[in-house]
PDB file of C-alpha atoms in Angstrom:
ATOM      1  CA  MET A   1     -31.878 -20.241   1.374  1.00 46.00           C
ATOM      2  CA  GLN A   2     -35.159 -18.281   1.260  1.00 52.00           C
ATOM      3  CA  LYS A   3     -33.226 -15.057   0.586  1.00 56.00           C
ATOM      4  CA  ASN A   4     -31.644 -16.611  -2.518  1.00 56.00           C
ATOM      5  CA  TRP A   5     -34.980 -18.032  -3.631  1.00 53.00           C
ATOM      6  CA  ILE A   6     -36.792 -14.681  -3.382  1.00 58.00           C
ATOM      7  CA  GLY A   7     -33.954 -12.691  -4.915  1.00 64.00           C
ATOM      8  CA  LYS A   8     -33.127  -9.012  -4.529  1.00 75.00           C
ATOM      9  CA  CYS A   9     -35.955  -6.507  -4.210  1.00 80.00           C
ATOM     10  CA  ASN A  10     -34.551  -4.294  -6.938  1.00 82.00           C
ATOM     11  CA  GLY A  11     -37.666  -3.259  -8.826  1.00 89.00           C
ATOM     12  CA  HIS A  12     -41.332  -2.374  -8.471  1.00 92.00           C
ATOM     13  CA  SER A  13     -44.617  -4.070  -9.291  1.00 92.00           C
ATOM     14  CA  PHE A  14     -47.296  -2.037 -11.069  1.00 95.00           C
ATOM     15  CA  THR A  15     -50.962  -2.680 -11.883  1.00 94.00           C
ATOM     16  CA  TYR A  16     -51.936  -2.811 -15.552  1.00 95.00           C
ATOM     17  CA  ASN A  17     -55.609  -2.926 -16.469  1.00 94.00           C
ATOM     18  CA  LEU A  18     -56.371  -5.132 -19.461  1.00 93.00           C
ATOM     19  CA  ILE A  19     -58.795  -3.402 -21.803  1.00 93.00           C
ATOM     20  CA  LEU A  20     -61.000  -5.044 -24.432  1.00 91.00           C
ATOM     21  CA  ASP A  21     -63.666  -3.108 -26.323  1.00 89.00           C
ATOM     22  CA  GLY A  22     -63.308  -0.217 -23.883  1.00 90.00           C
ATOM     23  CA  LYS A  23     -63.897  -2.391 -20.792  1.00 92.00           C
ATOM     24  CA  ILE A  24     -61.523  -3.613 -18.079  1.00 92.00           C
ATOM     25  CA  ILE A  25     -61.547  -7.408 -18.241  1.00 90.00           C
ATOM     26  CA  ASP A  26     -58.568  -8.238 -16.024  1.00 89.00           C
ATOM     27  CA  THR A  27     -55.550  -6.785 -14.222  1.00 91.00           C
ATOM     28  CA  LEU A  28     -51.904  -7.817 -14.228  1.00 91.00           C
ATOM     29  CA  GLN A  29     -49.178  -7.097 -11.692  1.00 91.00           C
ATOM     30  CA  ILE A  30     -45.999  -6.577 -13.688  1.00 93.00           C
ATOM     31  CA  TRP A  31     -42.497  -6.066 -12.310  1.00 92.00           C
ATOM     32  CA  THR A  32     -39.893  -3.716 -13.756  1.00 92.00           C
ATOM     33  CA  ASP A  33     -36.600  -2.269 -12.586  1.00 90.00           C
ATOM     34  CA  ARG A  34     -36.996   0.764 -14.865  1.00 91.00           C
ATOM     35  CA  ALA A  35     -39.955   2.602 -13.312  1.00 93.00           C
ATOM     36  CA  GLU A  36     -38.495   5.915 -14.453  1.00 93.00           C
ATOM     37  CA  LEU A  37     -39.111   4.859 -18.074  1.00 93.00           C
ATOM     38  CA  LEU A  38     -42.672   3.549 -17.709  1.00 94.00           C
ATOM     39  CA  ALA A  39     -43.984   6.351 -19.934  1.00 93.00           C
ATOM     40  CA  ASP A  40     -41.792   4.927 -22.723  1.00 93.00           C
ATOM     41  CA  SER A  41     -43.386   1.456 -22.541  1.00 94.00           C
ATOM     42  CA  LYS A  42     -44.106  -0.020 -25.980  1.00 94.00           C
ATOM     43  CA  PHE A  43     -45.923  -3.269 -25.128  1.00 94.00           C
ATOM     44  CA  VAL A  44     -46.706  -5.833 -22.444  1.00 95.00           C
ATOM     45  CA  GLY A  45     -45.367  -9.355 -22.903  1.00 93.00           C
ATOM     46  CA  ILE A  46     -46.917 -12.451 -21.329  1.00 93.00           C
ATOM     47  CA  ARG A  47     -45.312 -15.873 -21.524  1.00 90.00           C
ATOM     48  CA  SER A  48     -48.616 -17.770 -21.659  1.00 86.00           C
ATOM     49  CA  ALA A  49     -52.296 -16.942 -22.170  1.00 81.00           C
ATOM     50  CA  GLU A  50     -52.934 -19.004 -19.032  1.00 77.00           C
ATOM     51  CA  PHE A  51     -52.171 -15.843 -17.032  1.00 74.00           C
ATOM     52  CA  LEU A  52     -55.311 -14.248 -18.470  1.00 77.00           C
ATOM     53  CA  SER A  53     -58.470 -15.040 -16.527  1.00 66.00           C
ATOM     54  CA  SER A  54     -60.660 -15.072 -19.624  1.00 64.00           C
ATOM     55  CA  ASP A  55     -60.421 -16.081 -23.268  1.00 67.00           C
ATOM     56  CA  CYS A  56     -60.346 -13.066 -25.536  1.00 67.00           C
ATOM     57  CA  ASP A  57     -59.220 -11.807 -28.913  1.00 72.00           C
ATOM     58  CA  LEU A  58     -55.582 -10.965 -28.231  1.00 79.00           C
ATOM     59  CA  THR A  59     -55.337  -8.810 -31.344  1.00 83.00           C
ATOM     60  CA  ASN A  60     -57.635  -6.236 -29.725  1.00 89.00           C
ATOM     61  CA  LEU A  61     -56.403  -6.670 -26.154  1.00 92.00           C
ATOM     62  CA  ARG A  62     -54.589  -3.702 -24.642  1.00 95.00           C
ATOM     63  CA  ALA A  63     -52.825  -3.020 -21.335  1.00 95.00           C
ATOM     64  CA  LYS A  64     -53.319   0.452 -19.878  1.00 96.00           C
ATOM     65  CA  ASN A  65     -50.075   2.145 -18.896  1.00 97.00           C
ATOM     66  CA  PRO A  66     -50.560   3.235 -15.251  1.00 96.00           C
ATOM     67  CA  VAL A  67     -48.388   6.329 -15.777  1.00 95.00           C
ATOM     68  CA  ASN A  68     -49.903   7.987 -18.842  1.00 96.00           C
ATOM     69  CA  GLY A  69     -52.982   5.900 -19.698  1.00 96.00           C
ATOM     70  CA  GLU A  70     -51.602   4.810 -23.065  1.00 96.00           C
ATOM     71  CA  LEU A  71     -53.091   1.551 -24.351  1.00 97.00           C
ATOM     72  CA  LEU A  72     -50.256  -0.872 -25.099  1.00 96.00           C
ATOM     73  CA  PRO A  73     -50.428  -3.980 -27.302  1.00 94.00           C
ATOM     74  CA  VAL A  74     -50.252  -7.299 -25.453  1.00 93.00           C
ATOM     75  CA  PHE A  75     -48.063 -10.050 -26.899  1.00 92.00           C
ATOM     76  CA  VAL A  76     -48.312 -13.649 -25.710  1.00 90.00           C
ATOM     77  CA  THR A  77     -44.912 -15.065 -26.578  1.00 90.00           C
ATOM     78  CA  GLU A  78     -42.162 -17.301 -25.250  1.00 89.00           C
ATOM     79  CA  LYS A  79     -39.481 -15.910 -27.534  1.00 89.00           C
ATOM     80  CA  ILE A  80     -38.667 -12.786 -25.516  1.00 89.00           C
ATOM     81  CA  LEU A  81     -36.150 -12.584 -22.662  1.00 88.00           C
ATOM     82  CA  TYR A  82     -38.238 -12.165 -19.488  1.00 90.00           C
ATOM     83  CA  PRO A  83     -36.894 -10.947 -16.132  1.00 87.00           C
ATOM     84  CA  ILE A  84     -35.565 -13.800 -13.985  1.00 83.00           C
ATOM     85  CA  GLY A  85     -38.446 -15.658 -12.363  1.00 82.00           C
ATOM     86  CA  SER A  86     -41.100 -13.611 -14.147  1.00 86.00           C
ATOM     87  CA  ASP A  87     -43.628 -14.555 -16.822  1.00 89.00           C
ATOM     88  CA  MET A  88     -44.530 -10.967 -17.747  1.00 92.00           C
ATOM     89  CA  ILE A  89     -42.574  -7.976 -18.975  1.00 93.00           C
ATOM     90  CA  VAL A  90     -43.140  -4.312 -19.637  1.00 94.00           C
ATOM     91  CA  GLY A  91     -41.531  -3.661 -23.024  1.00 92.00           C
ATOM     92  CA  ILE A  92     -39.332  -0.667 -22.222  1.00 90.00           C
ATOM     93  CA  PRO A  93     -36.475  -0.074 -24.651  1.00 85.00           C
ATOM     94  CA  SER A  94     -33.416   1.191 -22.780  1.00 77.00           C
ATOM     95  CA  ASP A  95     -29.658   1.044 -22.802  1.00 62.00           C
ATOM     96  CA  GLN A  96     -29.858  -1.874 -20.350  1.00 61.00           C
ATOM     97  CA  ASN A  97     -31.655  -4.270 -22.657  1.00 56.00           C
ATOM     98  CA  ILE A  98     -29.920  -3.685 -25.973  1.00 58.00           C
ATOM     99  CA  LYS A  99     -27.547  -6.534 -25.148  1.00 63.00           C
ATOM    100  CA  LYS A 100     -28.464  -9.914 -23.696  1.00 69.00           C
ATOM    101  CA  PRO A 101     -26.539 -12.779 -22.108  1.00 68.00           C
ATOM    102  CA  GLU A 102     -24.837 -15.160 -24.534  1.00 73.00           C
ATOM    103  CA  SER A 103     -26.792 -18.040 -22.988  1.00 71.00           C
ATOM    104  CA  CYS A 104     -30.028 -16.328 -24.077  1.00 77.00           C
ATOM    105  CA  ARG A 105     -29.033 -15.576 -27.662  1.00 78.00           C
ATOM    106  CA  HIS A 106     -31.996 -17.630 -28.932  1.00 82.00           C
ATOM    107  CA  LEU A 107     -34.410 -15.215 -27.227  1.00 86.00           C
ATOM    108  CA  LEU A 108     -35.334 -11.703 -28.341  1.00 87.00           C
ATOM    109  CA  SER A 109     -34.482  -8.613 -26.325  1.00 85.00           C
ATOM    110  CA  VAL A 110     -37.095  -5.869 -25.942  1.00 88.00           C
ATOM    111  CA  TYR A 111     -35.241  -3.963 -28.650  1.00 85.00           C
ATOM    112  CA  GLU A 112     -35.313  -6.888 -31.058  1.00 87.00           C
ATOM    113  CA  LEU A 113     -39.003  -7.597 -30.501  1.00 89.00           C
ATOM    114  CA  CYS A 114     -39.832  -3.922 -31.062  1.00 89.00           C
ATOM    115  CA  GLN A 115     -37.879  -4.012 -34.311  1.00 87.00           C
ATOM    116  CA  GLU A 116     -39.571  -7.244 -35.396  1.00 88.00           C
ATOM    117  CA  MET A 117     -43.012  -5.754 -34.710  1.00 88.00           C
ATOM    118  CA  ASN A 118     -42.113  -2.368 -36.263  1.00 91.00           C
ATOM    119  CA  ILE A 119     -42.513  -0.591 -32.915  1.00 91.00           C
ATOM    120  CA  SER A 120     -40.522   2.505 -32.007  1.00 90.00           C
ATOM    121  CA  THR A 121     -37.471   1.904 -29.792  1.00 88.00           C
ATOM    122  CA  SER A 122     -37.192   5.497 -28.588  1.00 88.00           C
ATOM    123  CA  TYR A 123     -36.873   6.275 -24.888  1.00 87.00           C
ATOM    124  CA  GLU A 124     -35.910   9.176 -22.679  1.00 86.00           C
ATOM    125  CA  LEU A 125     -32.197   9.511 -21.964  1.00 87.00           C
ATOM    126  CA  LEU A 126     -31.679  10.204 -18.268  1.00 90.00           C
ATOM    127  CA  SER A 127     -28.623  10.611 -16.090  1.00 91.00           C
ATOM    128  CA  LYS A 128     -28.398   8.378 -13.014  1.00 91.00           C
ATOM    129  CA  GLU A 129     -29.525  11.244 -10.793  1.00 95.00           C
ATOM    130  CA  GLU A 130     -32.418  12.159 -13.098  1.00 94.00           C
ATOM    131  CA  ALA A 131     -33.520   8.518 -13.284  1.00 92.00           C
ATOM    132  CA  MET A 132     -33.542   8.137  -9.496  1.00 93.00           C
ATOM    133  CA  ALA A 133     -35.524  11.357  -9.027  1.00 96.00           C
ATOM    134  CA  LYS A 134     -38.077  10.463 -11.702  1.00 95.00           C
ATOM    135  CA  LYS A 135     -38.454   6.920 -10.375  1.00 94.00           C
ATOM    136  CA  LYS A 136     -39.189   8.294  -6.894  1.00 95.00           C
ATOM    137  CA  VAL A 137     -41.914  10.618  -8.222  1.00 96.00           C
ATOM    138  CA  ILE A 138     -43.580   7.885 -10.304  1.00 95.00           C
ATOM    139  CA  VAL A 139     -43.471   5.263  -7.551  1.00 94.00           C
ATOM    140  CA  GLU A 140     -44.889   7.629  -4.916  1.00 95.00           C
ATOM    141  CA  LYS A 141     -47.659   8.794  -7.265  1.00 95.00           C
ATOM    142  CA  LEU A 142     -48.768   5.287  -8.221  1.00 95.00           C
ATOM    143  CA  LEU A 143     -48.565   4.089  -4.630  1.00 93.00           C
ATOM    144  CA  SER A 144     -50.860   6.926  -3.541  1.00 94.00           C
ATOM    145  CA  GLU A 145     -53.302   6.037  -6.322  1.00 93.00           C
ATOM    146  CA  GLY A 146     -53.322   2.323  -5.475  1.00 91.00           C
ATOM    147  CA  ARG A 147     -51.802   1.304  -8.808  1.00 91.00           C
ATOM    148  CA  GLY A 148     -48.728  -0.497  -7.538  1.00 88.00           C
ATOM    149  CA  GLY A 149     -45.253   0.801  -6.937  1.00 89.00           C
ATOM    150  CA  TYR A 150     -44.254  -1.702  -4.255  1.00 84.00           C
ATOM    151  CA  LEU A 151     -40.558  -2.523  -4.007  1.00 84.00           C
ATOM    152  CA  THR A 152     -40.220  -6.218  -4.738  1.00 84.00           C
ATOM    153  CA  SER A 153     -38.298  -8.963  -6.503  1.00 75.00           C
ATOM    154  CA  SER A 154     -39.183 -10.177  -9.981  1.00 72.00           C
ATOM    155  CA  ARG A 155     -39.524 -13.656  -8.482  1.00 69.00           C
ATOM    156  CA  LEU A 156     -42.325 -12.922  -6.025  1.00 62.00           C
ATOM    157  CA  ARG A 157     -45.959 -13.636  -6.861  1.00 57.00           C
ATOM    158  CA  ASP A 158     -49.056 -12.360  -5.073  1.00 50.00           C
ATOM    159  CA  TRP A 159     -50.753 -15.675  -5.840  1.00 48.00           C
ATOM    160  CA  LEU A 160     -47.931 -17.850  -4.551  1.00 47.00           C
ATOM    161  CA  ILE A 161     -48.896 -20.109  -1.665  1.00 49.00           C
ATOM    162  CA  SER A 162     -45.948 -21.843  -0.110  1.00 48.00           C
ATOM    163  CA  ARG A 163     -46.177 -25.457   1.000  1.00 47.00           C
ATOM    164  CA  GLN A 164     -46.729 -25.639   4.749  1.00 47.00           C
ATOM    165  CA  ARG A 165     -46.334 -28.384   7.325  1.00 49.00           C
ATOM    166  CA  TYR A 166     -48.522 -31.477   7.531  1.00 49.00           C
ATOM    167  CA  TRP A 167     -50.610 -31.893   4.399  1.00 50.00           C
ATOM    168  CA  GLY A 168     -49.998 -28.855   2.206  1.00 52.00           C
ATOM    169  CA  THR A 169     -51.361 -25.358   1.728  1.00 54.00           C
ATOM    170  CA  PRO A 170     -53.283 -23.891   4.697  1.00 60.00           C
ATOM    171  CA  ILE A 171     -56.573 -23.295   2.889  1.00 69.00           C
ATOM    172  CA  PRO A 172     -59.410 -24.794   4.942  1.00 78.00           C
ATOM    173  CA  ALA A 173     -61.834 -26.530   2.595  1.00 81.00           C
ATOM    174  CA  ILE A 174     -64.362 -29.335   2.718  1.00 83.00           C
ATOM    175  CA  HIS A 175     -64.307 -31.893  -0.088  1.00 81.00           C
ATOM    176  CA  CYS A 176     -67.912 -33.063  -0.431  1.00 82.00           C
ATOM    177  CA  ASN A 177     -68.845 -35.914  -2.809  1.00 84.00           C
ATOM    178  CA  GLN A 178     -72.157 -34.199  -3.621  1.00 84.00           C
ATOM    179  CA  CYS A 179     -71.340 -30.462  -3.505  1.00 80.00           C
ATOM    180  CA  GLY A 180     -67.684 -30.443  -4.496  1.00 82.00           C
ATOM    181  CA  VAL A 181     -65.090 -28.261  -2.760  1.00 83.00           C
ATOM    182  CA  LEU A 182     -66.573 -25.814  -0.247  1.00 84.00           C
ATOM    183  CA  PRO A 183     -64.953 -23.327   2.144  1.00 84.00           C
ATOM    184  CA  VAL A 184     -65.065 -24.186   5.824  1.00 86.00           C
ATOM    185  CA  PRO A 185     -67.878 -22.134   7.465  1.00 87.00           C
ATOM    186  CA  ALA A 186     -66.650 -19.061   9.342  1.00 84.00           C
ATOM    187  CA  GLU A 187     -67.994 -20.363  12.663  1.00 87.00           C
ATOM    188  CA  HIS A 188     -65.645 -23.368  12.392  1.00 84.00           C
ATOM    189  CA  LEU A 189     -62.519 -21.239  11.932  1.00 81.00           C
ATOM    190  CA  PRO A 190     -59.724 -21.355  12.743  1.00 79.00           C
ATOM    191  CA  VAL A 191     -59.157 -24.998  11.881  1.00 79.00           C
ATOM    192  CA  VAL A 192     -56.743 -26.404  14.461  1.00 78.00           C
ATOM    193  CA  LEU A 193     -54.065 -28.677  13.111  1.00 70.00           C
ATOM    194  CA  PRO A 194     -53.600 -32.051  14.837  1.00 72.00           C
ATOM    195  CA  ASP A 195     -50.779 -32.461  17.325  1.00 74.00           C
ATOM    196  CA  LEU A 196     -48.054 -34.399  15.501  1.00 69.00           C
ATOM    197  CA  SER A 197     -45.304 -33.855  18.045  1.00 72.00           C
ATOM    198  CA  GLY A 198     -44.708 -37.589  18.327  1.00 69.00           C
ATOM    199  CA  PHE A 199     -44.748 -38.125  14.597  1.00 62.00           C
ATOM    200  CA  SER A 200     -41.437 -38.718  12.812  1.00 59.00           C
TER     201      SER A 200
END
């Protein structure tokens, strides 16, 4: 069941710095299965502005391509076809995303969004062998530089906290009526869960 929920690890997650007025204001971890074409990225798509940690002028917001440093426009839109289970996309035109499933005909492909926004749809044509070799070089380079490159599924999230036994997520916190929510002091860790062996 968990295997089906996580999905196949058939792509890589890369770190994109969000730039506003020449300053890094946030970072995004974005999954793609076309790492070999990262240099051909045209934009970064985000389903909702809620994924940004701060309010900002989206017209001037840019995402820095981890491969070549190019500053890419950031589009907050729900009308593009995102990878399964993902709320972000690297806009890479390729032969794989010219077509889209019939069930998603109301959504735009990367190609269609590029055309709508008057963005170039050019990309490097690679054979299967060339693509695999280039992907390996890019992934190893970015891994060594700490800018992502981890093999993963589009469905996984770094911020995901799965529901655990008993009362929920295992984050020890104190809910104080005067001070609000506070972390449990280090000297009181680990918090031992009660024995519920007789509970049914």
